Amino acid sequence: RTLSPATCSSVFSVCQQQRAPKLLPTMFEELTNGMINMCGFSTDLTKDDTKTNLPYTFGDAHDKYKYPGLYEEADEMLQVSLLIYSITDLRTLAKKAKAGKLKSGSELSNPDLILNLPLRLDVGLGMIEENVDLIRAEVGDADHEMTMSALQSIRQRYSRDDVSLSTEENSSKKKDSSQRWRNPFATSKTNVSASPASNSPYLVAYGDDKPDKELVYAVGVDPVRKRVTVAFRGSVTPTDFLTDATIAFKREPNPIQDLSKDQSETIGIHQGFYNYLLKERKENDGKSKLDEIFEHVEEAFADSECRASYKLYVTGHSLGGALSTLFGFYAASSAIKVPTPITVVSIASPRVGDTAFQSAFACLERQGVLRHLRVANEGDPVTILPEGSGKKVWAMMSPISYAAYKISDSKFKDKETYRHTGVKLLLLKRKGSKGEYTETQDKYKLSYSVKSMKANGGKIRGEENEENNSKGSQIGNILPSFKMEDIPEVWFHFGDTYCENMTSVKEDLAPLSLNEVYRSVTRGH
């Protein structure tokens, strides 16, 4: 029970090939049953099946989980990654209301309803809708622009036909029941129970004790989709932005260095993201935020026997996307007791680690214990950063420094360059004169962080070189060459733009699944 899912997967594959006559039948049965309990496999593996597991075999005969399509996975996690902004703000206001610190004339009814856990998601969403003006007045658009963008995109998404987004109209009249959010987010102010319903997603843990100084996370359970979801809030506070800007590498032991011969002893992780998620905290009994969230996740899976058939999803927008990538990596490479594969759906995420981190991440994908869909808007500046560590930026500005670093370490460039991970879903810009898609242009592109892939008869390109901004640049030139229309713009990073672009590709992505995209990696070898 101290083995990681990745190690279990490797051991299990060996046992499949070597079990007869080297293992007694009863011994093999006990071993495989233990693997089933720990790793979430749900089939009779003692039958005579000598087929060797191929890389990227998500959703195969050993995995009975019903995976949604590519669009559904991306869209649902996009909404979760945006909801955490508004729910966090509402919880902050609820705490102020209980302490009597709201602005004069402001009132939040029943603040305990949003603070007590478990909390049904439809109840939380209803409270956001009912208190939207209070949130806007207390939080302020200027201070929390990303939060307000998330709130607007959610309201557009689920009530575009019923609720006017006009601030004047919202303030001039109170909405009646016909203007509430549509199912499944409709609720009522009176006599609302926050306890879990049989088919309603609900929150079981919320980490927002110090929302202005530490990362914010939520853990939820979805009985319909049969998943436990961890969501991280994106950048909002000055501490968040300082975390984003800390681009030095933190060198850490590679947790899967013994899993494959091509793995290095250490991996490089963004220093700011490391501090937020992995740094041990004295005030938390020496535990990191990662350890804290692991405990909540394990409790969620252990709460009911049926949870053995659930899967773990991780998501977040912006900084939250980076944290979800890092969390998914360590969850898949640790001894945490959850079924695999673990799925990360990151939205608008910056790069997280170096080439060694990318290689280790890809190794877990090949083992079938980790999936990653990375959603990015074309033109989103955050998704192409950081390109390199501060040391690399300095070296690129100074030929003498670059030569000195290169002489001292031949792998200097790889060690100081950031790399993306997973399958990238790039939502393309509209090229029409009125901001629409033209008849001839593509709406999206799929690519993989390391290898080229083929799926559905079409080419899915690798992006290892495509996303390296320094490709083809000379020493001393730290910026790539852009055409005017290619220059990144900040509004492509906001949640409402992501929602709008995601909606536009619904029909195009409908036939695809993330598992099939991963299988095409194997076919592309």
Short mmCIF file of C-alpha atoms in Angstrom, two decimals:
data_model
loop_
_atom_site.label_atom_id
_atom_site.label_comp_id
_atom_site.label_asym_id
_atom_site.label_seq_id
_atom_site.Cartn_x
_atom_site.Cartn_y
_atom_site.Cartn_z
CA ARG A 1 0.00 0.00 0.00
CA THR A 2 3.02 2.27 -0.17
CA LEU A 3 3.35 1.74 -3.92
CA SER A 4 2.34 4.57 -6.23
CA PRO A 5 -0.29 3.95 -8.95
CA ALA A 6 2.45 4.21 -11.58
CA THR A 7 4.53 1.52 -9.86
CA CYS A 8 1.45 -0.68 -9.43
CA SER A 9 0.73 -0.36 -13.13
CA SER A 10 4.26 -1.45 -14.04
CA VAL A 11 4.26 -4.37 -11.59
CA PHE A 12 0.85 -5.43 -12.79
CA SER A 13 2.00 -5.48 -16.45
CA VAL A 14 4.97 -7.68 -15.51
CA CYS A 15 2.72 -10.02 -13.54
CA GLN A 16 0.40 -10.38 -16.52
CA GLN A 17 3.28 -11.56 -18.68
CA GLN A 18 5.11 -13.69 -16.09
CA ARG A 19 2.36 -15.16 -13.91
CA ALA A 20 2.49 -18.75 -15.24
CA PRO A 21 4.21 -20.84 -14.15
CA LYS A 22 6.25 -18.54 -11.92
CA LEU A 23 3.35 -17.51 -9.68
CA LEU A 24 0.97 -19.88 -7.94
CA PRO A 25 -2.68 -19.22 -8.95
CA THR A 26 -3.77 -18.22 -5.45
CA MET A 27 -0.73 -16.00 -5.00
CA PHE A 28 -1.43 -14.23 -8.28
CA GLU A 29 -5.10 -13.84 -7.43
CA GLU A 30 -4.27 -12.19 -4.10
CA LEU A 31 -1.80 -9.87 -5.79
CA THR A 32 -4.16 -8.80 -8.55
CA ASN A 33 -7.06 -8.31 -6.16
CA GLY A 34 -4.84 -5.98 -4.15
CA MET A 35 -3.98 -4.08 -7.33
CA ILE A 36 -7.69 -3.81 -8.12
CA ASN A 37 -8.46 -2.32 -4.70
CA MET A 38 -5.61 0.18 -4.82
CA CYS A 39 -5.63 1.25 -8.45
CA GLY A 40 -9.28 1.15 -9.35
CA PHE A 41 -9.19 -1.67 -11.93
CA SER A 42 -12.62 -3.29 -12.17
CA THR A 43 -12.41 -6.61 -14.00
CA ASP A 44 -11.46 -10.23 -13.34
CA LEU A 45 -7.76 -10.13 -14.07
CA THR A 46 -7.14 -13.76 -13.13
CA LYS A 47 -8.55 -14.95 -16.45
CA ASP A 48 -6.21 -16.19 -19.15
CA ASP A 49 -5.46 -12.89 -20.81
CA THR A 50 -1.81 -12.48 -21.73
CA LYS A 51 -2.27 -9.28 -23.73
CA THR A 52 0.42 -6.77 -22.79
CA ASN A 53 -0.83 -3.30 -21.88
CA LEU A 54 0.09 -0.72 -24.51
CA PRO A 55 1.04 2.84 -23.56
CA TYR A 56 -1.78 5.35 -23.06
CA THR A 57 -4.40 2.60 -22.58
CA PHE A 58 -7.02 4.74 -20.85
CA GLY A 59 -10.53 3.33 -20.80
CA ASP A 60 -9.46 -0.17 -21.87
CA ALA A 61 -10.97 -3.50 -20.79
CA HIS A 62 -9.57 -3.11 -17.27
CA ASP A 63 -11.24 0.27 -16.76
CA LYS A 64 -15.05 0.30 -16.60
CA TYR A 65 -15.34 4.03 -15.98
CA LYS A 66 -17.62 5.87 -18.41
CA TYR A 67 -15.49 8.75 -19.67
CA PRO A 68 -17.26 11.82 -21.11
CA GLY A 69 -16.37 13.08 -24.59
CA LEU A 70 -13.57 15.56 -25.16
CA TYR A 71 -15.90 18.58 -25.28
CA GLU A 72 -17.80 17.55 -22.16
CA GLU A 73 -14.63 17.02 -20.13
CA ALA A 74 -13.18 20.35 -21.26
CA ASP A 75 -16.40 22.34 -20.86
CA GLU A 76 -17.40 20.96 -17.47
CA MET A 77 -13.97 21.53 -15.96
CA LEU A 78 -13.85 25.03 -17.49
CA GLN A 79 -17.03 25.89 -15.58
CA VAL A 80 -15.62 24.45 -12.34
CA SER A 81 -12.38 26.40 -12.77
CA LEU A 82 -14.38 29.63 -13.06
CA LEU A 83 -16.91 28.89 -10.32
CA ILE A 84 -14.23 28.76 -7.64
CA TYR A 85 -13.52 32.49 -8.14
CA SER A 86 -17.08 33.52 -7.31
CA ILE A 87 -17.70 30.95 -4.58
CA THR A 88 -14.49 32.06 -2.83
CA ASP A 89 -15.58 35.69 -2.96
CA LEU A 90 -19.01 34.80 -1.60
CA ARG A 91 -17.46 32.81 1.25
CA THR A 92 -15.22 35.78 2.06
CA LEU A 93 -18.26 38.06 2.19
CA ALA A 94 -20.08 35.54 4.39
CA LYS A 95 -17.19 35.64 6.88
CA LYS A 96 -17.29 39.45 6.86
CA ALA A 97 -21.06 39.39 7.35
CA LYS A 98 -20.74 37.18 10.44
CA ALA A 99 -18.08 39.53 11.81
CA GLY A 100 -20.19 42.60 11.04
CA LYS A 101 -17.56 43.99 8.62
CA LEU A 102 -19.62 44.42 5.45
CA LYS A 103 -19.89 47.91 4.01
CA SER A 104 -22.65 50.10 5.40
CA GLY A 105 -26.04 49.12 4.03
CA SER A 106 -24.90 45.74 2.68
CA GLU A 107 -26.55 42.55 3.86
CA LEU A 108 -25.94 38.89 3.17
CA SER A 109 -28.76 36.61 4.28
CA ASN A 110 -27.90 33.29 5.90
CA PRO A 111 -24.08 33.42 5.59
CA ASP A 112 -23.74 30.02 7.28
CA LEU A 113 -25.39 28.43 4.26
CA ILE A 114 -22.35 29.09 2.04
CA LEU A 115 -19.80 28.40 4.81
CA ASN A 116 -21.06 25.08 6.15
CA LEU A 117 -19.93 21.88 4.44
CA PRO A 118 -21.01 19.76 2.70
CA LEU A 119 -22.54 22.34 0.35
CA ARG A 120 -24.66 21.46 -2.65
CA LEU A 121 -23.34 23.19 -5.74
CA ASP A 122 -26.80 24.30 -6.87
CA VAL A 123 -27.27 26.04 -3.52
CA GLY A 124 -23.93 27.83 -3.85
CA LEU A 125 -24.74 28.91 -7.40
CA GLY A 126 -28.15 30.16 -6.35
CA MET A 127 -26.56 32.28 -3.63
CA ILE A 128 -24.10 33.75 -6.14
CA GLU A 129 -27.00 34.71 -8.39
CA GLU A 130 -29.02 36.20 -5.54
CA ASN A 131 -26.05 38.21 -4.23
CA VAL A 132 -24.40 39.23 -7.50
CA ASP A 133 -24.85 42.95 -6.81
CA LEU A 134 -23.42 42.58 -3.31
CA ILE A 135 -20.39 40.72 -4.68
CA ARG A 136 -19.86 43.43 -7.26
CA ALA A 137 -20.21 46.22 -4.70
CA GLU A 138 -17.99 44.61 -2.06
CA VAL A 139 -15.31 43.09 -4.27
CA GLY A 140 -15.15 45.72 -7.00
CA ASP A 141 -14.37 45.16 -10.67
CA ALA A 142 -10.99 46.84 -10.51
CA ASP A 143 -9.67 44.77 -7.62
CA HIS A 144 -10.90 41.40 -8.85
CA GLU A 145 -11.38 41.68 -12.59
CA MET A 146 -10.84 37.95 -13.13
CA THR A 147 -13.47 37.10 -10.52
CA MET A 148 -16.05 39.34 -12.16
CA SER A 149 -15.17 37.96 -15.59
CA ALA A 150 -15.73 34.45 -14.26
CA LEU A 151 -19.05 35.42 -12.72
CA GLN A 152 -20.25 37.05 -15.91
CA SER A 153 -19.25 34.06 -18.04
CA ILE A 154 -21.09 31.67 -15.71
CA ARG A 155 -24.23 33.77 -15.81
CA GLN A 156 -24.04 34.03 -19.60
CA ARG A 157 -23.58 30.31 -19.83
CA TYR A 158 -26.55 29.18 -17.81
CA SER A 159 -29.03 32.03 -18.04
CA ARG A 160 -28.39 33.79 -21.34
CA ASP A 161 -32.10 33.64 -22.22
CA ASP A 162 -33.52 34.37 -18.79
CA VAL A 163 -31.29 36.84 -16.99
CA SER A 164 -30.23 40.23 -18.29
CA LEU A 165 -26.56 41.04 -17.72
CA SER A 166 -27.32 44.74 -17.54
CA THR A 167 -26.14 46.23 -14.27
CA GLU A 168 -28.85 48.88 -14.47
CA GLU A 169 -31.59 46.29 -14.91
CA ASN A 170 -30.20 44.15 -12.09
CA SER A 171 -30.31 47.09 -9.70
CA SER A 172 -33.69 48.45 -10.82
CA LYS A 173 -35.79 45.36 -10.22
CA LYS A 174 -35.61 42.14 -8.25
CA LYS A 175 -35.58 38.94 -10.29
CA ASP A 176 -38.57 36.65 -10.02
CA SER A 177 -38.39 32.86 -10.10
CA SER A 178 -38.62 32.74 -13.91
CA GLN A 179 -35.34 34.63 -14.12
CA ARG A 180 -33.38 32.19 -11.98
CA TRP A 181 -30.72 29.97 -13.41
CA ARG A 182 -31.97 26.99 -15.31
CA ASN A 183 -31.62 23.44 -14.06
CA PRO A 184 -29.36 22.19 -12.56
CA PHE A 185 -28.56 25.52 -10.91
CA ALA A 186 -32.07 26.69 -9.95
CA THR A 187 -32.66 27.19 -6.23
CA SER A 188 -34.80 29.15 -3.80
CA LYS A 189 -33.91 31.54 -1.03
CA THR A 190 -36.20 29.98 1.51
CA ASN A 191 -35.86 26.66 3.33
CA VAL A 192 -32.86 25.55 1.30
CA SER A 193 -30.98 22.50 2.53
CA ALA A 194 -27.26 22.47 1.82
CA SER A 195 -26.98 18.73 2.45
CA PRO A 196 -25.96 16.50 -0.48
CA ALA A 197 -28.77 15.32 -2.73
CA SER A 198 -28.53 12.02 -4.59
CA ASN A 199 -27.77 13.64 -7.92
CA SER A 200 -26.37 17.03 -6.99
CA PRO A 201 -22.61 17.78 -7.00
CA TYR A 202 -21.49 19.03 -3.60
CA LEU A 203 -18.40 20.46 -1.91
CA VAL A 204 -16.79 18.50 0.93
CA ALA A 205 -13.70 20.64 1.61
CA TYR A 206 -12.71 24.26 1.00
CA GLY A 207 -9.25 25.65 1.64
CA ASP A 208 -9.69 29.41 1.99
CA ASP A 209 -8.57 30.22 5.53
CA LYS A 210 -6.09 32.79 4.17
CA PRO A 211 -7.36 33.60 0.67
CA ASP A 212 -5.15 36.69 0.34
CA LYS A 213 -1.93 34.92 1.28
CA GLU A 214 -2.25 31.26 0.26
CA LEU A 215 -3.64 29.18 -2.57
CA VAL A 216 -7.38 28.49 -2.54
CA TYR A 217 -8.78 25.06 -3.36
CA ALA A 218 -12.04 23.14 -3.22
CA VAL A 219 -12.82 19.42 -3.21
CA GLY A 220 -16.16 18.27 -4.56
CA VAL A 221 -18.05 15.06 -5.30
CA ASP A 222 -20.22 14.52 -8.39
CA PRO A 223 -22.48 11.45 -7.98
CA VAL A 224 -23.72 11.68 -11.59
CA ARG A 225 -20.33 11.82 -13.29
CA LYS A 226 -18.88 9.62 -10.55
CA ARG A 227 -15.87 11.75 -9.86
CA VAL A 228 -14.11 13.61 -7.10
CA THR A 229 -12.86 16.98 -8.31
CA VAL A 230 -10.12 19.22 -6.94
CA ALA A 231 -10.29 22.83 -8.17
CA PHE A 232 -7.69 25.56 -7.64
CA ARG A 233 -8.44 29.29 -7.81
CA GLY A 234 -6.43 31.36 -10.28
CA SER A 235 -4.52 34.59 -9.73
CA VAL A 236 -6.46 37.25 -7.82
CA THR A 237 -4.37 38.63 -4.96
CA PRO A 238 -0.96 40.36 -4.99
CA THR A 239 0.51 37.18 -3.46
CA ASP A 240 -0.87 35.18 -6.38
CA PHE A 241 0.78 37.47 -8.91
CA LEU A 242 4.09 37.43 -7.04
CA THR A 243 3.87 33.62 -7.14
CA ASP A 244 3.39 33.75 -10.91
CA ALA A 245 6.40 36.02 -11.27
CA THR A 246 8.82 33.81 -9.30
CA ILE A 247 10.24 32.01 -12.35
CA ALA A 248 13.38 30.44 -10.90
CA PHE A 249 13.51 26.62 -10.90
CA LYS A 250 13.24 24.61 -7.71
CA ARG A 251 15.19 21.36 -8.16
CA GLU A 252 13.39 18.44 -6.55
CA PRO A 253 13.95 14.64 -6.54
CA ASN A 254 12.15 12.97 -9.42
CA PRO A 255 9.46 10.78 -7.74
CA ILE A 256 9.53 8.30 -10.65
CA GLN A 257 13.26 8.17 -11.35
CA ASP A 258 13.27 4.38 -10.77
CA LEU A 259 10.33 3.78 -13.10
CA SER A 260 12.23 4.21 -16.34
CA LYS A 261 15.87 4.33 -17.40
CA ASP A 262 15.39 7.62 -19.24
CA GLN A 263 14.29 9.47 -16.09
CA SER A 264 16.64 11.99 -14.47
CA GLU A 265 17.30 12.11 -10.75
CA THR A 266 15.81 15.59 -10.36
CA ILE A 267 13.12 17.69 -11.98
CA GLY A 268 12.81 21.47 -12.19
CA ILE A 269 9.61 23.06 -10.91
CA HIS A 270 8.52 26.70 -11.02
CA GLN A 271 9.66 28.12 -7.67
CA GLY A 272 6.48 30.11 -7.06
CA PHE A 273 4.16 27.18 -7.76
CA TYR A 274 6.34 24.93 -5.61
CA ASN A 275 6.10 27.34 -2.67
CA TYR A 276 2.33 27.54 -2.96
CA LEU A 277 1.64 23.81 -3.18
CA LEU A 278 4.63 21.77 -2.01
CA LYS A 279 6.42 23.85 0.61
CA GLU A 280 6.06 22.53 4.16
CA ARG A 281 4.33 24.92 6.54
CA LYS A 282 5.16 25.18 10.23
CA GLU A 283 1.68 26.50 11.02
CA ASN A 284 0.23 23.40 9.34
CA ASP A 285 2.14 20.87 11.47
CA GLY A 286 4.85 20.68 8.83
CA LYS A 287 2.43 19.56 6.14
CA SER A 288 2.31 21.11 2.69
CA LYS A 289 -0.89 22.14 0.96
CA LEU A 290 -0.41 19.06 -1.23
CA ASP A 291 -0.51 16.82 1.87
CA GLU A 292 -3.55 18.67 3.18
CA ILE A 293 -5.49 18.22 -0.06
CA PHE A 294 -4.41 14.57 -0.35
CA GLU A 295 -6.09 13.92 3.02
CA HIS A 296 -9.36 15.47 1.85
CA VAL A 297 -9.27 13.51 -1.41
CA GLU A 298 -8.62 10.19 0.32
CA GLU A 299 -11.44 10.91 2.78
CA ALA A 300 -13.80 11.65 -0.13
CA PHE A 301 -12.97 8.33 -1.81
CA ALA A 302 -13.17 6.38 1.46
CA ASP A 303 -16.53 7.88 2.43
CA SER A 304 -18.53 5.33 0.43
CA GLU A 305 -17.82 1.89 -1.04
CA CYS A 306 -19.17 3.01 -4.41
CA ARG A 307 -16.39 5.63 -4.65
CA ALA A 308 -14.03 2.84 -5.76
CA SER A 309 -15.64 3.29 -9.19
CA TYR A 310 -15.11 7.08 -9.18
CA LYS A 311 -12.20 8.97 -10.77
CA LEU A 312 -10.16 11.95 -9.60
CA TYR A 313 -10.32 15.14 -11.72
CA VAL A 314 -8.19 18.24 -11.13
CA THR A 315 -8.76 21.65 -12.69
CA GLY A 316 -8.06 25.35 -12.43
CA HIS A 317 -7.74 28.53 -14.49
CA SER A 318 -4.50 30.52 -14.87
CA LEU A 319 -2.46 29.99 -11.68
CA GLY A 320 -5.07 27.36 -10.81
CA GLY A 321 -4.22 25.52 -14.02
CA ALA A 322 -0.54 25.42 -13.11
CA LEU A 323 -1.34 24.15 -9.61
CA SER A 324 -3.68 21.49 -11.01
CA THR A 325 -0.92 20.25 -13.34
CA LEU A 326 1.52 20.00 -10.45
CA PHE A 327 -1.05 18.38 -8.16
CA GLY A 328 -2.03 15.79 -10.79
CA PHE A 329 1.61 14.87 -11.34
CA TYR A 330 2.31 14.27 -7.66
CA ALA A 331 -1.00 12.48 -7.11
CA ALA A 332 -0.22 10.04 -9.94
CA SER A 333 3.33 9.44 -8.70
CA SER A 334 2.51 9.12 -5.00
CA ALA A 335 0.93 6.49 -2.78
CA ILE A 336 -2.38 8.34 -2.50
CA LYS A 337 -5.21 5.79 -2.48
CA VAL A 338 -7.35 6.83 -5.43
CA PRO A 339 -8.34 5.01 -8.63
CA THR A 340 -6.34 5.84 -11.73
CA PRO A 341 -5.99 7.38 -14.22
CA ILE A 342 -6.07 10.83 -12.68
CA THR A 343 -7.35 13.49 -15.09
CA VAL A 344 -6.05 17.07 -15.19
CA VAL A 345 -7.95 19.66 -17.22
CA SER A 346 -6.02 22.92 -16.97
CA ILE A 347 -7.36 26.19 -18.39
CA ALA A 348 -5.11 29.07 -19.49
CA SER A 349 -2.16 27.57 -17.62
CA PRO A 350 1.40 28.86 -17.69
CA ARG A 351 4.27 26.39 -17.97
CA VAL A 352 5.11 24.51 -14.79
CA GLY A 353 8.42 22.67 -15.12
CA ASP A 354 11.55 21.96 -17.14
CA THR A 355 12.32 19.27 -19.71
CA ALA A 356 12.91 16.66 -16.99
CA PHE A 357 9.49 17.45 -15.49
CA GLN A 358 7.89 17.15 -18.92
CA SER A 359 9.58 13.78 -19.44
CA ALA A 360 8.44 12.47 -16.05
CA PHE A 361 4.90 13.69 -16.70
CA ALA A 362 4.86 11.95 -20.10
CA CYS A 363 6.12 8.74 -18.48
CA LEU A 364 3.09 8.72 -16.16
CA GLU A 365 0.86 9.26 -19.19
CA ARG A 366 2.45 6.29 -20.94
CA GLN A 367 1.88 4.21 -17.81
CA GLY A 368 -1.84 4.97 -18.07
CA VAL A 369 -2.13 6.65 -14.65
CA LEU A 370 -2.33 10.31 -15.70
CA ARG A 371 -4.25 12.21 -18.39
CA HIS A 372 -3.88 15.92 -19.07
CA LEU A 373 -6.01 18.14 -21.32
CA ARG A 374 -4.59 21.65 -21.49
CA VAL A 375 -7.02 24.22 -22.89
CA ALA A 376 -5.52 27.44 -24.27
CA ASN A 377 -6.89 30.40 -26.22
CA GLU A 378 -4.78 31.51 -29.14
CA GLY A 379 -3.41 34.89 -28.13
CA ASP A 380 -3.53 34.23 -24.37
CA PRO A 381 -0.20 35.63 -23.13
CA VAL A 382 -0.16 33.55 -19.94
CA THR A 383 -0.08 30.23 -21.82
CA ILE A 384 3.24 31.03 -23.53
CA LEU A 385 4.99 31.96 -20.29
CA PRO A 386 7.39 31.56 -18.66
CA GLU A 387 9.79 30.74 -21.49
CA GLY A 388 12.80 30.26 -19.26
CA SER A 389 14.18 30.87 -15.81
CA GLY A 390 15.67 34.18 -14.77
CA LYS A 391 19.09 32.68 -15.35
CA LYS A 392 18.20 31.86 -18.96
CA VAL A 393 16.69 35.29 -19.59
CA TRP A 394 19.89 36.89 -18.30
CA ALA A 395 22.00 34.58 -20.46
CA MET A 396 20.01 35.42 -23.57
CA MET A 397 20.61 39.12 -22.93
CA SER A 398 24.34 38.61 -22.43
CA PRO A 399 26.40 36.53 -24.90
CA ILE A 400 29.24 36.31 -22.38
CA SER A 401 26.95 34.94 -19.68
CA TYR A 402 25.40 32.49 -22.14
CA ALA A 403 28.83 31.16 -23.13
CA ALA A 404 29.87 30.81 -19.49
CA TYR A 405 26.71 28.89 -18.55
CA LYS A 406 27.02 26.65 -21.61
CA ILE A 407 30.64 25.78 -20.86
CA SER A 408 29.87 24.96 -17.22
CA ASP A 409 26.83 22.81 -18.12
CA SER A 410 26.19 21.43 -21.62
CA LYS A 411 22.51 20.86 -20.73
CA PHE A 412 22.06 24.41 -19.51
CA LYS A 413 19.38 25.27 -22.08
CA ASP A 414 17.16 22.25 -21.29
CA LYS A 415 17.54 22.74 -17.56
CA GLU A 416 16.56 26.40 -17.69
CA THR A 417 13.72 26.14 -20.27
CA TYR A 418 10.09 25.68 -19.29
CA ARG A 419 8.01 23.04 -21.06
CA HIS A 420 4.28 22.35 -21.26
CA THR A 421 2.74 18.92 -20.65
CA GLY A 422 -0.23 16.90 -21.85
CA VAL A 423 -2.61 17.23 -24.80
CA LYS A 424 -3.18 20.82 -25.86
CA LEU A 425 -6.57 22.00 -27.11
CA LEU A 426 -5.86 25.36 -28.75
CA LEU A 427 -8.98 27.48 -29.35
CA LEU A 428 -8.19 29.63 -32.36
CA LYS A 429 -8.90 33.31 -32.92
CA ARG A 430 -11.81 34.40 -35.06
CA LYS A 431 -10.53 35.87 -38.32
CA GLY A 432 -13.76 37.44 -39.60
CA SER A 433 -14.08 41.19 -39.90
CA LYS A 434 -16.86 41.19 -37.27
CA GLY A 435 -15.15 38.83 -34.85
CA GLU A 436 -16.64 35.64 -36.28
CA TYR A 437 -15.13 32.43 -37.63
CA THR A 438 -14.76 32.39 -41.41
CA GLU A 439 -15.96 29.43 -43.45
CA THR A 440 -12.44 28.33 -44.35
CA GLN A 441 -10.63 28.68 -41.03
CA ASP A 442 -10.12 26.02 -38.37
CA LYS A 443 -11.63 26.62 -34.94
CA TYR A 444 -9.19 24.54 -32.91
CA LYS A 445 -5.96 22.54 -33.02
CA LEU A 446 -4.87 19.50 -31.01
CA SER A 447 -1.23 18.81 -30.22
CA TYR A 448 0.82 16.80 -27.75
CA SER A 449 3.60 18.22 -25.63
CA VAL A 450 6.27 15.80 -26.82
CA LYS A 451 5.38 13.50 -29.73
CA SER A 452 3.41 14.02 -32.92
CA MET A 453 0.08 12.21 -33.00
CA LYS A 454 -2.46 11.06 -35.56
CA ALA A 455 -6.17 10.79 -34.83
CA ASN A 456 -9.28 10.37 -36.96
CA GLY A 457 -7.17 10.45 -40.08
CA GLY A 458 -5.82 13.92 -39.30
CA LYS A 459 -2.43 15.06 -38.11
CA ILE A 460 -2.15 16.09 -34.47
CA ARG A 461 1.16 17.84 -34.22
CA GLY A 462 3.77 17.67 -31.53
CA GLU A 463 4.51 21.02 -29.94
CA GLU A 464 7.88 20.50 -28.30
CA ASN A 465 9.58 22.95 -30.64
CA GLU A 466 6.49 24.91 -31.62
CA GLU A 467 6.09 26.29 -28.10
CA ASN A 468 9.73 27.08 -27.48
CA ASN A 469 9.75 30.82 -27.94
CA SER A 470 13.51 30.94 -28.28
CA LYS A 471 13.54 28.71 -31.35
CA GLY A 472 15.41 30.41 -34.13
CA SER A 473 16.20 33.46 -32.04
CA GLN A 474 19.70 34.81 -31.71
CA ILE A 475 21.50 35.36 -28.44
CA GLY A 476 20.48 38.74 -27.13
CA ASN A 477 16.98 38.56 -28.64
CA ILE A 478 14.65 37.33 -25.91
CA LEU A 479 11.38 37.95 -27.77
CA PRO A 480 10.05 35.89 -30.70
CA SER A 481 9.07 37.55 -33.96
CA PHE A 482 5.35 38.32 -34.05
CA LYS A 483 3.05 39.58 -36.75
CA MET A 484 0.82 42.35 -35.45
CA GLU A 485 -2.24 40.05 -35.36
CA ASP A 486 -0.28 37.41 -33.41
CA ILE A 487 0.61 39.66 -30.47
CA PRO A 488 -0.99 38.21 -27.30
CA GLU A 489 -3.68 40.30 -25.62
CA VAL A 490 -4.84 40.05 -22.03
CA TRP A 491 -8.57 39.62 -22.70
CA PHE A 492 -7.85 36.27 -24.34
CA HIS A 493 -6.96 35.11 -20.83
CA PHE A 494 -10.35 35.88 -19.26
CA GLY A 495 -12.97 33.29 -18.49
CA ASP A 496 -15.74 34.76 -20.65
CA THR A 497 -13.50 34.53 -23.73
CA TYR A 498 -12.73 30.89 -22.94
CA CYS A 499 -16.43 30.12 -22.52
CA GLU A 500 -17.31 31.80 -25.79
CA ASN A 501 -14.59 29.96 -27.69
CA MET A 502 -15.41 26.64 -26.06
CA THR A 503 -19.07 26.92 -27.03
CA SER A 504 -18.11 27.54 -30.64
CA VAL A 505 -16.27 24.20 -30.96
CA LYS A 506 -18.94 22.03 -29.34
CA GLU A 507 -20.06 20.34 -32.56
CA ASP A 508 -16.49 19.98 -33.85
CA LEU A 509 -15.27 18.23 -30.69
CA ALA A 510 -18.40 16.09 -30.21
CA PRO A 511 -16.99 12.98 -32.01
CA LEU A 512 -13.67 13.08 -30.11
CA SER A 513 -12.59 11.66 -26.76
CA LEU A 514 -9.42 12.37 -24.81
CA ASN A 515 -8.75 8.64 -24.52
CA GLU A 516 -8.83 8.24 -28.30
CA VAL A 517 -6.45 11.17 -28.69
CA TYR A 518 -4.02 9.47 -26.32
CA ARG A 519 -4.34 6.15 -28.17
CA SER A 520 -3.30 7.94 -31.32
CA VAL A 521 0.04 8.64 -29.62
CA THR A 522 0.66 4.90 -29.71
CA ARG A 523 -0.43 4.60 -33.33
CA GLY A 524 1.85 7.47 -34.23
CA HIS A 525 5.02 5.67 -33.04
#
